[in-house]
Short mmCIF file of C-alpha atoms and ligand atoms in Angstrom, two decimals:
data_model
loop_
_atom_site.label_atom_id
_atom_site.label_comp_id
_atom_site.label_asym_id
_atom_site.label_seq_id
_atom_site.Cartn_x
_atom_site.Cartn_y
_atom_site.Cartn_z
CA UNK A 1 -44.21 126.46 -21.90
CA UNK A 2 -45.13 124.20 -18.70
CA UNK A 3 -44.99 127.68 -16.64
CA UNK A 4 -48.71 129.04 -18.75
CA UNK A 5 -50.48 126.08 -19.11
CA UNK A 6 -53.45 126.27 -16.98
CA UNK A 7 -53.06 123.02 -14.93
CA UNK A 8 -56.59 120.66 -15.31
CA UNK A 9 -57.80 120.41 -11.50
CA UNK A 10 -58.75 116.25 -11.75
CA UNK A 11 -56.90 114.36 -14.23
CA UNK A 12 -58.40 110.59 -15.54
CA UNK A 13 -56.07 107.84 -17.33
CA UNK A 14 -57.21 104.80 -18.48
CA UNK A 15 -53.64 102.88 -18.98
CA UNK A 16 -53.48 100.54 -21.42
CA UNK A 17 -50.65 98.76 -23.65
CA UNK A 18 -49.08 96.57 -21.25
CA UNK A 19 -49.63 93.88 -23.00
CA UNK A 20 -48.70 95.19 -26.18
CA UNK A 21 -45.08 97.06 -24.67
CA UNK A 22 -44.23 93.41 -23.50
CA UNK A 23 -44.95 91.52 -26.88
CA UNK A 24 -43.27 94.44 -28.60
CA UNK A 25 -40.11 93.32 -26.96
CA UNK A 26 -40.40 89.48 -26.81
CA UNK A 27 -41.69 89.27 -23.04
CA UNK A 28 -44.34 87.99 -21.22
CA UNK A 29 -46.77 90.35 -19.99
CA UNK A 30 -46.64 90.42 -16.81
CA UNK A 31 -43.37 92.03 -17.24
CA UNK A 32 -44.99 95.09 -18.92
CA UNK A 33 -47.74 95.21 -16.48
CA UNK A 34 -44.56 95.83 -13.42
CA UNK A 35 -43.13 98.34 -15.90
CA UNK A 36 -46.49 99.99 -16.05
CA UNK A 37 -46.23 100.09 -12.10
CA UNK A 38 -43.19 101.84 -12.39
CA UNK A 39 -44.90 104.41 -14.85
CA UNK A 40 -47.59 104.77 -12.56
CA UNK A 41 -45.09 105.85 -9.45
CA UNK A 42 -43.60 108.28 -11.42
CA UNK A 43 -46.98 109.88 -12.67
CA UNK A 44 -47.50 110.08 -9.36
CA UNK A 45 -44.82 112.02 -8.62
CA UNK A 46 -45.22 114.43 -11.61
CA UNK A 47 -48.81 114.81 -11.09
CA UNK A 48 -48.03 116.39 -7.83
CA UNK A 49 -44.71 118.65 -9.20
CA UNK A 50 -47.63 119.75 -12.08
CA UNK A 51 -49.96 120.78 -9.10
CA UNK A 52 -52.81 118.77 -10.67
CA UNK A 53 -55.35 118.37 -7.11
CA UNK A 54 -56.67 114.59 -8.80
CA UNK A 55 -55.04 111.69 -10.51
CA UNK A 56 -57.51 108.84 -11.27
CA UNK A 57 -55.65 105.61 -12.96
CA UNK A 58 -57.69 103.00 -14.17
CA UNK A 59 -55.62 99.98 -12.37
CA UNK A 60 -57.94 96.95 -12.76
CA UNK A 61 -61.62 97.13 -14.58
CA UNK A 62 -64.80 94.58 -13.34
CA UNK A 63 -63.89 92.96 -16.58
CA UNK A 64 -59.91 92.32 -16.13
CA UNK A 65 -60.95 89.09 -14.12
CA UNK A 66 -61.88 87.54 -17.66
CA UNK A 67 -58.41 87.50 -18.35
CA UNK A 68 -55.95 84.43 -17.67
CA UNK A 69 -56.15 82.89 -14.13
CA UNK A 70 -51.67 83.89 -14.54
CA UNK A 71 -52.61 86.94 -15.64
CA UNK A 72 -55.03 87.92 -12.95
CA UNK A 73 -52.86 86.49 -10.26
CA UNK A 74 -49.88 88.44 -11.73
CA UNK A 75 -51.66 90.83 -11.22
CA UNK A 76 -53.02 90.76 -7.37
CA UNK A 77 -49.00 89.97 -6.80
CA UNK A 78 -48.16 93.07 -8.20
CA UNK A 79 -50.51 95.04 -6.32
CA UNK A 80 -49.08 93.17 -3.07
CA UNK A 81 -45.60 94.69 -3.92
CA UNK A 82 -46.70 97.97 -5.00
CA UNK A 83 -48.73 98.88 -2.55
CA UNK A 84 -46.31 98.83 -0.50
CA UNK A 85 -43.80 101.32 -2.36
CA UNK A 86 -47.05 103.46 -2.78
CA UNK A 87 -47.42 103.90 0.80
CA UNK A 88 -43.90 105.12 0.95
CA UNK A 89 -44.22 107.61 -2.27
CA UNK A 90 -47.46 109.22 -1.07
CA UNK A 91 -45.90 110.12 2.37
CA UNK A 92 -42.98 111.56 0.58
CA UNK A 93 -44.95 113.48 -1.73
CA UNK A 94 -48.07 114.62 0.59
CA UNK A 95 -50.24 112.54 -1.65
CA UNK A 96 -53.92 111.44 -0.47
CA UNK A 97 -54.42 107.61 -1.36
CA UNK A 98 -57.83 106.91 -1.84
CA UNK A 99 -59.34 103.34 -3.78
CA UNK A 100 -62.67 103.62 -6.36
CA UNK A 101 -64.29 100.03 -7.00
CA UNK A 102 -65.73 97.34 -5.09
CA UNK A 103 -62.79 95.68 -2.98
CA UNK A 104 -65.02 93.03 -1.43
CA UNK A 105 -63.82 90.69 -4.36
CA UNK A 106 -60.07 90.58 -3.29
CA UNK A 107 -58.27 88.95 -1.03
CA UNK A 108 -58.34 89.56 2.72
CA UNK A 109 -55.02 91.01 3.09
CA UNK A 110 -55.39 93.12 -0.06
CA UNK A 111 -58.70 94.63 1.19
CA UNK A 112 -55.65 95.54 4.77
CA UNK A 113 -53.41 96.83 2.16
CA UNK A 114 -55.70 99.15 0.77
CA UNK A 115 -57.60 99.92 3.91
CA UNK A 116 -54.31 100.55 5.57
CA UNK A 117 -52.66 103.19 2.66
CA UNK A 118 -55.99 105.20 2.76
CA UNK A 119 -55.95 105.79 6.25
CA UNK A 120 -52.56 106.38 6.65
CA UNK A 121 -52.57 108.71 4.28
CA UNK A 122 -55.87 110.59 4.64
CA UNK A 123 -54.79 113.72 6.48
CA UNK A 124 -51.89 114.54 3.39
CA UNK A 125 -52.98 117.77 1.58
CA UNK A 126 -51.09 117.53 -1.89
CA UNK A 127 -52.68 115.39 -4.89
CA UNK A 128 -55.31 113.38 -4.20
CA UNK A 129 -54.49 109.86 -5.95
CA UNK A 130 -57.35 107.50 -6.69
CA UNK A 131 -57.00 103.96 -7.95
CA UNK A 132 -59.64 102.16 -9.60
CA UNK A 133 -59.21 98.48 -8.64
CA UNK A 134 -62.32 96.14 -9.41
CA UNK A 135 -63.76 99.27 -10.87
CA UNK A 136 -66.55 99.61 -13.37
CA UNK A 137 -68.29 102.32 -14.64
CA UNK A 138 -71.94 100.31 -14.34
CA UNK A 139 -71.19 98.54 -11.42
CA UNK A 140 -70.29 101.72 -9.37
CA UNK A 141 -73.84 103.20 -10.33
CA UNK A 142 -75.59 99.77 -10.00
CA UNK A 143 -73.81 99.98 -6.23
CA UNK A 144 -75.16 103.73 -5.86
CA UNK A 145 -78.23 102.68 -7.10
CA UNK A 146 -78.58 100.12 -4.16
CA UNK A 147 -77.59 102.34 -1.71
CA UNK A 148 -79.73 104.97 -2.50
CA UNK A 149 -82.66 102.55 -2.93
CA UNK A 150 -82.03 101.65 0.70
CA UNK A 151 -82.01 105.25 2.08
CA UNK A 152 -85.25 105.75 0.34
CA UNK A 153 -86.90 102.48 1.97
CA UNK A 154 -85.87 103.83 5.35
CA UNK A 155 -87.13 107.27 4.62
CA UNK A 156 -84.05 108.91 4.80
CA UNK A 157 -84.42 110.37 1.18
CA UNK A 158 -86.94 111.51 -0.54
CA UNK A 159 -87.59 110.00 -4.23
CA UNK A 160 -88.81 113.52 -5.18
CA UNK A 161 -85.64 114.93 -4.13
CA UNK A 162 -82.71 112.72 -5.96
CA UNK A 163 -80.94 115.45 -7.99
CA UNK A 164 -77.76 114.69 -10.06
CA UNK A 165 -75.47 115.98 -7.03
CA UNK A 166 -77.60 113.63 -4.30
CA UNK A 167 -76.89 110.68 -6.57
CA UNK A 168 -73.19 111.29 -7.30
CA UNK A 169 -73.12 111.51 -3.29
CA UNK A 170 -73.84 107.89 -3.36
CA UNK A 171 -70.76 107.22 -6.13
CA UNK A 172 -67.26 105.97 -4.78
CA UNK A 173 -66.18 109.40 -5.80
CA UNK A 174 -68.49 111.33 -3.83
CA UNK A 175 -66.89 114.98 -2.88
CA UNK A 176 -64.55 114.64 -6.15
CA UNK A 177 -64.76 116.86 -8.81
CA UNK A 178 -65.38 115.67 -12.13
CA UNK A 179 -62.25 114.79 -14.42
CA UNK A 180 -61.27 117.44 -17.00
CA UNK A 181 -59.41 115.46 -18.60
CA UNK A 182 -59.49 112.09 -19.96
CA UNK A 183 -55.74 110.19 -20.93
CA UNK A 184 -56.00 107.13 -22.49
CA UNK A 185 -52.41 105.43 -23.75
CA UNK A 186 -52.02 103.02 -26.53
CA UNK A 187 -54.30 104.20 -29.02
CA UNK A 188 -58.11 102.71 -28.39
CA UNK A 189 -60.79 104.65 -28.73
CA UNK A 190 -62.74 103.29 -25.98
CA UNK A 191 -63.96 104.60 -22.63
CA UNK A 192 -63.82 100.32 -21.52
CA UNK A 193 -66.57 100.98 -18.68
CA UNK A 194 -64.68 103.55 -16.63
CA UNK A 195 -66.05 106.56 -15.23
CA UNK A 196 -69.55 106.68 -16.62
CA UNK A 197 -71.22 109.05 -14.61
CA UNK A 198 -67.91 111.08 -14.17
CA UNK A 199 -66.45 112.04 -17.99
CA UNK A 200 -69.88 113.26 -19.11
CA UNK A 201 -68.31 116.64 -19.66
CA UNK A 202 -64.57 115.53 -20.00
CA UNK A 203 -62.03 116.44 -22.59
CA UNK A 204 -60.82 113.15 -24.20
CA UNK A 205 -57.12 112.91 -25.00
CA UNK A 206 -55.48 109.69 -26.70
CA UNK A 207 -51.56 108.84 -27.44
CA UNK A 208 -50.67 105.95 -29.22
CA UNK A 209 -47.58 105.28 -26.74
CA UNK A 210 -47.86 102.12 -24.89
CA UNK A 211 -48.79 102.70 -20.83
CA UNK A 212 -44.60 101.75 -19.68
CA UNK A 213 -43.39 103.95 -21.91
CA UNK A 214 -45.52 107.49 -20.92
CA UNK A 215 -43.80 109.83 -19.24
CA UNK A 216 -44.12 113.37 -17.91
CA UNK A 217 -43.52 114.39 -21.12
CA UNK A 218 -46.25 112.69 -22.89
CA UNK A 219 -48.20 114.41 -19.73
CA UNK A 220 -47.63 117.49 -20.95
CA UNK A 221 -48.73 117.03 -24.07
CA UNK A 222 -52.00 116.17 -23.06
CA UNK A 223 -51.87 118.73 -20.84
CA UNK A 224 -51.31 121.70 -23.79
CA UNK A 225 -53.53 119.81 -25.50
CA UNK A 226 -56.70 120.08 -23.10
CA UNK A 227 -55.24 123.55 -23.04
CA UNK A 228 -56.06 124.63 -26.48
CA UNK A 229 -59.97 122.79 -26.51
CA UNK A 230 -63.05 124.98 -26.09
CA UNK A 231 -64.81 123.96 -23.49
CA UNK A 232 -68.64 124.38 -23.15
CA UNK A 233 -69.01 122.58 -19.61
CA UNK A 234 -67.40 121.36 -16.64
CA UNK A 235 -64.86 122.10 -14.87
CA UNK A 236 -62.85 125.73 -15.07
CA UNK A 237 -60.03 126.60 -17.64
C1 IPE B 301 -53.45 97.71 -19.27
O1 IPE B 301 -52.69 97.02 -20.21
C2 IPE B 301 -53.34 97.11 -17.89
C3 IPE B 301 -54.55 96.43 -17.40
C4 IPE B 301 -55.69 96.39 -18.02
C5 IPE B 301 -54.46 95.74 -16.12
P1 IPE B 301 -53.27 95.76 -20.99
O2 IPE B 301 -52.97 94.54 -20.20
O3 IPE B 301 -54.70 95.97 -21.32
O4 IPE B 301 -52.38 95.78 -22.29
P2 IPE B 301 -52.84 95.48 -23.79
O5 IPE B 301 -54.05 96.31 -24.06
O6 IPE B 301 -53.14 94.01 -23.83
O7 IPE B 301 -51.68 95.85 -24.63
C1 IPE B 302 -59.08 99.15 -19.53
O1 IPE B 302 -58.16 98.48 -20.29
C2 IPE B 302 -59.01 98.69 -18.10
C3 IPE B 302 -57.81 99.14 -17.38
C4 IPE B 302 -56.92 99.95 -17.85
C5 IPE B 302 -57.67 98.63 -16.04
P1 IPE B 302 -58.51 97.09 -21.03
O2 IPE B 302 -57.37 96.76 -21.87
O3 IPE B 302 -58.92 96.09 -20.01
O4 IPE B 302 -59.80 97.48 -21.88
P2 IPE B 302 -60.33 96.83 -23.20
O5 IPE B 302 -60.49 95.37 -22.91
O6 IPE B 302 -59.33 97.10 -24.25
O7 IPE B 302 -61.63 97.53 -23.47
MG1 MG B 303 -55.71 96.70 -22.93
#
């Protein structure tokens, strides 16, 4: 079956359950959010076996710093660790690293982490993997807004002459294409401020399995899924 599915070019996932996987069994949740990083390495890994070009994973949302000052800082520890193991995955698997969202707002030797696995990885030609950490779907255009606003003031661009592709060159995903397909776990119908500009066209896909427990088979799924849809724009199929 895997061998005639047409393969969606720029996969999105919005990852969610965590929480839920860890009350489910009794444990706090931080412990599902490392199992989630687990589930996220191994996406990685069949991402790039599937020969899809773009993996976006919602990591950590302009919002998520609501949450419990345990929680959060759970959180930035886990990122510490994983980044690491990253690094090692995506030069084993050719995999481009590449971070969405405003990093200013984390600490200085996160901002090195991240700064470091782009770079380091930047010249690998296999799937592009893109994190969104301190992402949000309005802050991203409010940012491109800015920037754009600036360029204008100087006279570098034109106001007459902002079309849809001069503004998404001012988005953090500038030079991707659009996702095809959207993957959101654990069963909420939400788009949670990710992507905005991005999944205009996307085809939306939701599993009620919680985020530790998807696998490549659950990928799959989605995958013949988004095969069977009728697409009217976008992306090919
Ligand atoms: C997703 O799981 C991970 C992050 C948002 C960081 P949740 O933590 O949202 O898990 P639930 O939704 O509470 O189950
Ligand atoms: C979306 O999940 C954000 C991430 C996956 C990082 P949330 O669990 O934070 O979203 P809401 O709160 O259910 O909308
Ligand atoms: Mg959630």
């Amino acid at each position: 079956m895997e061998e005639n599915l047409v393969i969606p070019k720029h996969v999105a996932i919005i990852l969610d359950g965590n929480g839920r996987w860890a009350k489910k069994r009794g444990l706090p949740r931080t412990m599902g959010h490392k199992q989630g990083c687990v589930t996220v390495e191994k996406t990685v890994e069949d991402a790039a076996r599937l020969g899809i070009s773009y993996l976006t994973v919602y990591g950590f949302s302009t919002e998520n710093w609501k949450r419990s000052a345990e929680e959060v800082g759970a959180l930035m520890q886990l990122f510490r660790y994983y980044m690491v193991r990253l690094l090692k995955i995506a030069k084993k698997n050719n995999v481009r690293v590449r971070m969405i969202g405003d990093r200013r707002r984390f600490a200085q030797d996160i901002i090195e982490g991240i700064n470091r696995l782009e770079e380091e990885t930047k010249d690998n030609t296999g799937l592009t993997f893109v994190i969104a950490v301190n992402y949000g779907g309005r802050d991203e255009i409010r940012r491109a807004a800015a920037k754009l606003a600036k360029d204008v003031q100087a006279g570098a661009v034109d106001a007459e002459n902002i079309t849809e592709e001069c503004f998404a060159s001012y988005l953090d995903t500038a030079g991707m294409p659009d996702p095809d397909l959207l993957i959101r776990t654990s069963g909420e119908l939400r788009l949670s401020n990710y992507l905005l500009w991005q999944l205009a066209y996307s085809e939306l896909y939701v599993c009620d399995c919680y985020w530790p427990d998807f696998n490549k088979e659950e990928l799959v799924k989605a995958i013949e899924a988004y095969n069977k849809r009728e697409r009217r724009f976008g992306g090919v199929k």
